[in-house]
Each structure stands twice: as C-alpha cells, then as structure tokens.
Coordinates of C-alpha atoms in Angstrom, one line a residue:
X592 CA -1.0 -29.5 -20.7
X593 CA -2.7 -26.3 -20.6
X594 CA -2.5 -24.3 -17.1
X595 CA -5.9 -23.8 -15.0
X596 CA -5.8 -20.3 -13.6
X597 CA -8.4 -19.8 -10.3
X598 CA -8.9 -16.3 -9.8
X599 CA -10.5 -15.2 -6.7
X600 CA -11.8 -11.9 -5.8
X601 CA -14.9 -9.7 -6.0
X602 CA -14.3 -8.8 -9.5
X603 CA -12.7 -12.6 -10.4
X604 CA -15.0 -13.0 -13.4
X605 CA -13.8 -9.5 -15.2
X606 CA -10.3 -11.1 -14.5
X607 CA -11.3 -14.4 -16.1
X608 CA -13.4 -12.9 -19.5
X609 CA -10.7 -10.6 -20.3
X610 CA -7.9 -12.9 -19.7
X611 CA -9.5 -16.1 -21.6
X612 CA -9.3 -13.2 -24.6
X613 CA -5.8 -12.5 -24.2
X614 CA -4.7 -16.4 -23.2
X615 CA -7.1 -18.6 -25.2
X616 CA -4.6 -21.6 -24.3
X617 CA -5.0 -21.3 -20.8
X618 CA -8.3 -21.9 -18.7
X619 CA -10.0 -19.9 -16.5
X620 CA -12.6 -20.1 -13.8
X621 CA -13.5 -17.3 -11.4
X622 CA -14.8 -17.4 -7.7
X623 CA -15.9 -14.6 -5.6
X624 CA -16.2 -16.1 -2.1
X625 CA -13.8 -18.4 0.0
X626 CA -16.9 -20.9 -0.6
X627 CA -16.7 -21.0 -4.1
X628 CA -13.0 -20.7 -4.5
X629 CA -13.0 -24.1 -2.3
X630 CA -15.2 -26.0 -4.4
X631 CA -13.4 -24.7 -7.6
X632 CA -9.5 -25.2 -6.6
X633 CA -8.8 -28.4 -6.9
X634 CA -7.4 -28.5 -10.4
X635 CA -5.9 -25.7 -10.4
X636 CA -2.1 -24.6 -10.7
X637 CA -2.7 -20.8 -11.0
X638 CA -3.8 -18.8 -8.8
X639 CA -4.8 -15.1 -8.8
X640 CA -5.6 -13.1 -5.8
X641 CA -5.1 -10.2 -3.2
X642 CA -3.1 -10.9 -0.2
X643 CA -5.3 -10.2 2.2
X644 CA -7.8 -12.7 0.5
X645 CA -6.1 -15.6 0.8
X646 CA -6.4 -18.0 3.6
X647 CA -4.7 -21.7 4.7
X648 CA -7.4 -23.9 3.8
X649 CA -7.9 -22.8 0.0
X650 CA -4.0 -23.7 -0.2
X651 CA -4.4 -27.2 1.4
X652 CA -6.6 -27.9 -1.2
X653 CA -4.7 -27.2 -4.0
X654 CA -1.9 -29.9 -4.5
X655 CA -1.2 -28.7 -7.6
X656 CA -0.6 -25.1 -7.0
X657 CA 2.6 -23.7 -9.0
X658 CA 2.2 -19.9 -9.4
X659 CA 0.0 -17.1 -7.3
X660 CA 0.2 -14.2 -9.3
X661 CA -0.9 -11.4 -5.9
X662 CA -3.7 -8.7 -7.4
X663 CA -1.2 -6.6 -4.8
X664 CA 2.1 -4.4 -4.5
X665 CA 2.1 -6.4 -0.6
X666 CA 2.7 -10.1 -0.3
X667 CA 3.1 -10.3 3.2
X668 CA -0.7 -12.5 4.0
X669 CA 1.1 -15.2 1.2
X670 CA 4.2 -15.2 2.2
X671 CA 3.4 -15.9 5.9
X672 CA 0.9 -18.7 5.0
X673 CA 2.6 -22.1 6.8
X674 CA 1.8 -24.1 4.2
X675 CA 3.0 -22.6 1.1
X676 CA 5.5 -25.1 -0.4
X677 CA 8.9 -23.3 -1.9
X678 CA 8.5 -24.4 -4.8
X679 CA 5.7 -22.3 -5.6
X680 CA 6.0 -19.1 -7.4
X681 CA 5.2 -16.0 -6.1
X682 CA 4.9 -12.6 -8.0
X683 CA 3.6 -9.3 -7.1
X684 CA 1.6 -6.4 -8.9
X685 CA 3.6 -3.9 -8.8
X686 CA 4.6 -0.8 -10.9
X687 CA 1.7 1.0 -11.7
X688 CA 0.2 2.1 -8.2
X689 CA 1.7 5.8 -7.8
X690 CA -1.1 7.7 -9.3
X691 CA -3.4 6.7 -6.7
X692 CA -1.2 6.1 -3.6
X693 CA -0.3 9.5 -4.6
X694 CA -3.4 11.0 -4.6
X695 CA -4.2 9.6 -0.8
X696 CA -1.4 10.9 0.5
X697 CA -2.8 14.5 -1.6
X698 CA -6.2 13.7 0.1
X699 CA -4.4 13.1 3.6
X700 CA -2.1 16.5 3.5
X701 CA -4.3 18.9 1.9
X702 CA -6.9 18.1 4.9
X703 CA -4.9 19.0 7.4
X704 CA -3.5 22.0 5.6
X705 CA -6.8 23.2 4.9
X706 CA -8.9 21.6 8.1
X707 CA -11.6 20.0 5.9
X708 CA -13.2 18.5 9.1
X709 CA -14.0 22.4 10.1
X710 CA -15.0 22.8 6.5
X711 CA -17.7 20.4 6.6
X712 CA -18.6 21.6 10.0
X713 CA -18.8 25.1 9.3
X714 CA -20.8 23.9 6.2
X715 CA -23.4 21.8 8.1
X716 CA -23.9 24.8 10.6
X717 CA -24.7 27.2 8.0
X718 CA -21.7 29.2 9.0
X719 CA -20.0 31.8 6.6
X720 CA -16.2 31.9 8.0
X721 CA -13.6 33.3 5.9
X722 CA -10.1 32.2 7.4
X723 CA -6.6 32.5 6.0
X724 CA -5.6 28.8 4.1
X725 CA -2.3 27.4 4.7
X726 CA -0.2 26.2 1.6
X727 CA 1.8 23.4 1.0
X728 CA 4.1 25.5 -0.9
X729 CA 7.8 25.3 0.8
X730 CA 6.6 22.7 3.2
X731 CA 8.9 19.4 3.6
X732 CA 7.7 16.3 2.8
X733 CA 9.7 13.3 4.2
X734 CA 9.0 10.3 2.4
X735 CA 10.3 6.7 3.9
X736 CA 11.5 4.8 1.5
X737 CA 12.6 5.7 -2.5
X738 CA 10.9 3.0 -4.6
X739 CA 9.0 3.7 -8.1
X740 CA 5.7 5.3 -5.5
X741 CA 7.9 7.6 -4.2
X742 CA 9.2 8.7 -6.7
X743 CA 6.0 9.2 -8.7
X744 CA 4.7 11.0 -5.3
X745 CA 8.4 13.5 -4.9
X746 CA 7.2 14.7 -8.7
X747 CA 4.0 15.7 -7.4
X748 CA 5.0 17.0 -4.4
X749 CA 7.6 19.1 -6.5
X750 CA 4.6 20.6 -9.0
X751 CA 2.6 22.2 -5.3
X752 CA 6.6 23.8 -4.6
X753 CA 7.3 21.3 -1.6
X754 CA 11.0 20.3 -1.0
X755 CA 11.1 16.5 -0.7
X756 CA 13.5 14.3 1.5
X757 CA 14.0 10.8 0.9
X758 CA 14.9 7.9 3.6
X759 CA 16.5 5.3 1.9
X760 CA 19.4 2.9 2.8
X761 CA 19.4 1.6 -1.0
X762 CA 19.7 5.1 -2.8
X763 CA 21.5 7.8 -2.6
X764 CA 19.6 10.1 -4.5
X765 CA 16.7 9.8 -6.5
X766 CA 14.3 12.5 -9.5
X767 CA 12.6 14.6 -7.6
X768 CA 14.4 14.5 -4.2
X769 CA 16.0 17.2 -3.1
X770 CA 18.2 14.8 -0.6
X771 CA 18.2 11.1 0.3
X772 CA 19.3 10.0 3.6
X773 CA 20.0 6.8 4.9
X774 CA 17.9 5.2 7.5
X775 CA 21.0 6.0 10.5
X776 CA 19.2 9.6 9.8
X777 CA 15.9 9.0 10.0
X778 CA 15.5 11.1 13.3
X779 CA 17.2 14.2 11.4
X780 CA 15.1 13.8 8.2
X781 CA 11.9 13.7 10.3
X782 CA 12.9 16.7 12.1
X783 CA 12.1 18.1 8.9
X784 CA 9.3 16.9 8.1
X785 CA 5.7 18.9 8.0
X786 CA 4.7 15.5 6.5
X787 CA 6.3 12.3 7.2
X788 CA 5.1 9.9 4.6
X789 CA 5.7 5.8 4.9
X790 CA 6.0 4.5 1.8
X791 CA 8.0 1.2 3.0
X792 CA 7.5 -2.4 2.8
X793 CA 6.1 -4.2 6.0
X794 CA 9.3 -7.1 7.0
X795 CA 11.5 -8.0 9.9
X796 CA 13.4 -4.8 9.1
X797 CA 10.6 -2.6 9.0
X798 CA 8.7 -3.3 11.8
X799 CA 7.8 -1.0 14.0
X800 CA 10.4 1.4 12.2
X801 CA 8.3 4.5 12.7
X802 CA 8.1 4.5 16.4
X803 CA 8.6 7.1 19.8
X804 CA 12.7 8.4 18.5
X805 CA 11.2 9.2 15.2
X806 CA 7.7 10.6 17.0
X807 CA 10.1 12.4 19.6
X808 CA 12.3 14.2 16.7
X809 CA 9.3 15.8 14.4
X810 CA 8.1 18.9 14.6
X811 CA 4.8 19.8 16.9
X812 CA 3.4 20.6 14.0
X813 CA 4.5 17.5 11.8
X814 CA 1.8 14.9 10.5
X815 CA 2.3 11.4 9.8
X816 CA 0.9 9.5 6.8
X817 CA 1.2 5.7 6.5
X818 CA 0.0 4.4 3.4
X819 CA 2.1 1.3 3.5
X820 CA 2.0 -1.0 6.2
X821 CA 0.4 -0.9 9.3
X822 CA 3.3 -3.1 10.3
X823 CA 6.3 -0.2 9.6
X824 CA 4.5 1.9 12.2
X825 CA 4.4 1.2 16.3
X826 CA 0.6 1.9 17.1
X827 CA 1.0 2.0 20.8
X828 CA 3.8 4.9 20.3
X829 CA 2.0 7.2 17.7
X830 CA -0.9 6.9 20.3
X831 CA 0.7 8.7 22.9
X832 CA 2.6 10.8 20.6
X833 CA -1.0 11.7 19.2
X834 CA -2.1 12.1 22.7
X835 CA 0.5 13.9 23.9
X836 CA 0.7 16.5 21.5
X837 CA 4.3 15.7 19.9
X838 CA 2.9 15.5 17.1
X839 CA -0.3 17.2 15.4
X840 CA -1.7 14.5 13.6
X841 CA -2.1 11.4 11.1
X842 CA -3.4 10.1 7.8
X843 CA -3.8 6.5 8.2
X844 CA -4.6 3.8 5.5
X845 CA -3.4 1.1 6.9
X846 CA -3.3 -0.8 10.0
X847 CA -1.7 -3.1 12.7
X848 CA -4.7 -4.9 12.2
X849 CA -7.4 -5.3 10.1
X850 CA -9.9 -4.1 9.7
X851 CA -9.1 -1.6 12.9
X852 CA -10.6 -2.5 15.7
X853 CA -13.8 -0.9 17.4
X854 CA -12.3 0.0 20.2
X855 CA -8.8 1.6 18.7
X856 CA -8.5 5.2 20.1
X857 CA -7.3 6.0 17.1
X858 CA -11.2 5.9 15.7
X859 CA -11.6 8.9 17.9
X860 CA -8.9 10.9 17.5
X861 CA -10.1 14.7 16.3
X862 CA -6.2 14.7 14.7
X863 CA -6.3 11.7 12.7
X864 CA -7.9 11.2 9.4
X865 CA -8.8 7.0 8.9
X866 CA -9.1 5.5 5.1
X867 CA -9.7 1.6 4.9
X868 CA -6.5 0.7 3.0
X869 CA -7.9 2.1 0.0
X870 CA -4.6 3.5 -0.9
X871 CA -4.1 1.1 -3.8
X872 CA -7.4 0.8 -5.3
X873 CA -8.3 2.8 -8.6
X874 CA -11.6 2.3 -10.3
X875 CA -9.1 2.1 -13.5
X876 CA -7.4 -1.1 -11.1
X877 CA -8.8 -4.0 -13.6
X878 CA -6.6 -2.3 -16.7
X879 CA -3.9 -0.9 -14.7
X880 CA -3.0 -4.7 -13.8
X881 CA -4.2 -6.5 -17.4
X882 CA -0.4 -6.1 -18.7
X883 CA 1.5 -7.2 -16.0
X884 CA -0.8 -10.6 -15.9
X885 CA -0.8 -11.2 -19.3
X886 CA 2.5 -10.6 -19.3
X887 CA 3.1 -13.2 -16.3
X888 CA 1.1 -15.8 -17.2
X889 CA 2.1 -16.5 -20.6
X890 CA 6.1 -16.2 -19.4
X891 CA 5.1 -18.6 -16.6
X892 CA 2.9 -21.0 -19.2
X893 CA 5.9 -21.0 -21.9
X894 CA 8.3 -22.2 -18.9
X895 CA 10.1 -18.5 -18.9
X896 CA 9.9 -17.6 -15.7
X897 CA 12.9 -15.6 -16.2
X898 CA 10.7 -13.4 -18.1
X899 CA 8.0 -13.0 -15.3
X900 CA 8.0 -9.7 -13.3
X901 CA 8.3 -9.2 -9.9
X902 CA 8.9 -12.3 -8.8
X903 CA 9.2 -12.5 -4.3
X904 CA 12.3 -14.2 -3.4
X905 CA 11.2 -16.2 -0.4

C-alpha cells in the first residue's frame, strides 16, 4: 500500500504540492497548526516536520507512524520524545545548511568588528563620525566542531584572510583549517580565538561544553558565537563571563531555552548580539531540502532504507 506522508509546518502545503509532483504514488496532506495536524494524523505513516514542532500528543495518535523525515540539521526535540517507539525511523536534513549558517556567523563577527550598534546610533543622531574600522583580516577564528558547516564556514573565513582553528576529536585536519585540535585542547585553541564559533551538536557529550575553563582561557577581547545549540553552551557561566569582562561579547542564535526568556540578562546585554535561531533558515530553504526528501521518501517507500540519508541512530 501506498505510504500517507503528514507534513506539518507553516509552509506544509508547498511541501505537499511539490512533493505529490515528484511522488505521485505516495499521498500527501499538509497541516499548519498542532490542531490540524491532530485531526489529520491518524492514517499516517510519514511524517515530515521540524524538531522543535513536534510535540507528544501528535505522536500518540499516530499508531502507524514508521518514518519522520526532520525539516532540520537538529533532532534532539524527536529524539527526546518518551513515546517514540524504536522502531521508527528517524532522518535528518542535513548537508546543505553552510551557506546560511555561514552567513550568521558573517552577520555576528562583522558587527562587532565594525560596532554596527554605534552605527545605527550615530545614524539615528544625525551624527557624522569618521572612526578607524577594524578588519577581520589575520584575526583567528576557532570553530568547535569540523563537520560539512564548518568546513563551508573555514573557506569563507579563509577568502576575508582569517586563520582558522578547528576543535575536533574526530579529525585531524580538515580544507580550510589551518590546525585541528582535539577537544583535550579546547582551552589552548580558545586562547586563540578573536571568535570562538560553536558549531557542535547539542548531546550528553556536548552539554555545557563551552563553559567558565573555556570563558577563563579566551582573550579579553574574544567573542563567542553559538549558532548550534543552546545546549553546548553553560548560560549561567558566559553570564558572568559577559559580566565580568573576560570576555567582550556574544552572537547568540540559539538558546538554553526557547524562545529566551523575558527576563534573561542576556536581552540586555550592550555586548551581546540576539538572533531567534534563524541560523538555519534561507528563503531558498523549500529547494534547498526538495532533494534530500525526494530522495528519502522514495528509498524509504521502495523498502531501501539503506539508501536513505542521514538516518539518527537512536
């Protein structure tokens, strides 16, 4: 029998008409609230969605789940559901988010090279102030973790003249890098860093990897830029590094928890620059994906999972 594929999201039904096109044997239906996707599930053995959109209750309610392909690089929201059965399939999106985690982590170093919150401020006073700019030319970029969006983020690093150092207990060396140290040397490589750069997986390993030895070994002058996982990074400690001026600021896309709190301190903070984990997104994000789904779902259809990509092990 034919698979029924629920997609859920805010742009499910884009999902849904261009995937009917591409798998006319399978069959598709769309919601765009937890409402709809409740009163739609049932039937369903596929479903498509982003971690952080999925909740318990739409998983109790479909006995005859077998696959969730995740919109998402992150599975951690899925994978810590309690009642996701073992036998269900997981696979991530993955392999096509370095042009725009890239260009955040741009976005996040070129402000505090250049001090774009006194730009705008000089601009809304109607000031004229000519001041020297700072370059990222010869700066060190330290990036945490040597996957595919590292690597994608070391070339572009290398094209502004930075020198790039990896942290990595799975590689040695890597394009791009000028070194790759293991994770024993984190506090050395973030000694050098004028940007420390998370670019890790959130798990039991990573939790709270980036906390007060790392904060304790950079550089006054050294920023820290999590795009990740709030997870990798200990909040508490890059508070009172923040506060206490042993380090000079943060880029921060993600989150402990989210959305941040109202009352974080971190909302406050003249030396930290907040995104709303928008790292990932890409107003190209519907055809970056396409493949990869396609690809998936008729591997996973045919009964070749083998084929599938980035399958979770869980």
């Amino acid at each position: 029998m034919p698979s029924d594929v629920l997609i859920k999201g805010r742009d499910a039904a884009f999902f849904a008409e261009r995937l009917a096109k591409a798998l006319p044997d399978l069959r598709f239906d769309a919601a765009h609230d937890p409402a709809e996707a409740l009163a739609k599930c049932a039937n369903a053995d596929i479903l498509i969605i982003r971690t952080d959109e999925i909740f318990p209750e739409l998983v109790a309610k479909m006995p005859k789940l077998r696959l969730i392909q995740a919109l998402t690089t992150g599975t951690d929201h899925i994978q810590a559901l309690p009642n996701l059965g073992k036998q269900v399939v997981l696979a991530a999106a993955r392999g096509f988010h370095g042009l725009q985690m890239s260009e955040l982590a741009f976005i996040f170093m070129l402000h505090f090279m250049r001090d774009f919150r006194d730009l705008f401020e000089t601009q809304a006073a109607h000031r004229w102030n000519r001041v020297e700019q700072r370059l990222l030319v010869d700066r060190t970029a330290v990036i945490i973790g040597v996957g595919s969006i590292a690597e994608d983020l070391a070339h572009r690093c290398k094209v502004f003249g930075m020198r790039v150092v990896g942290v990595s207990d799975g590689r040695g060396e890597a394009p791009y890098f000028d070194a790759v140290l293991p994770r024993a040397r984190m506090n050395e490589a973030a000694a050098q860093a004028d940007f420390l750069i998370v670019l890790v997986p959130h798990t039991q390993e990573t939790t709270n990897l980036i906390g007060a030895s790392v904060f304790n070994a950079m550089k006054p002058t050294g920023v820290l830029i999590n795009i990740a996982r709030g997870g990798v990074v200990d909040e508490d400690a890059l508070i009172a590094a923040l506060q206490a001026g042993k380090i000079a600021g943060a880029g921060l896309d993600v989150f402990k928890t989210e959305p941040l709190p109202k009352d974080s301190p971190l909302w406050d903070m003249r030396n930290v620059f907040i995104t709303s984990h928008v790292g990932g997104m890409a107003d190209t994000y519907g055809d970056q994906v396409m493949p990869l789904l396609v690809e998936n779902l008729r591997a996973f259809s045919e009964g070749h999972q083998e084929k599938m990509r980035f399958i979770v092990k869980r």
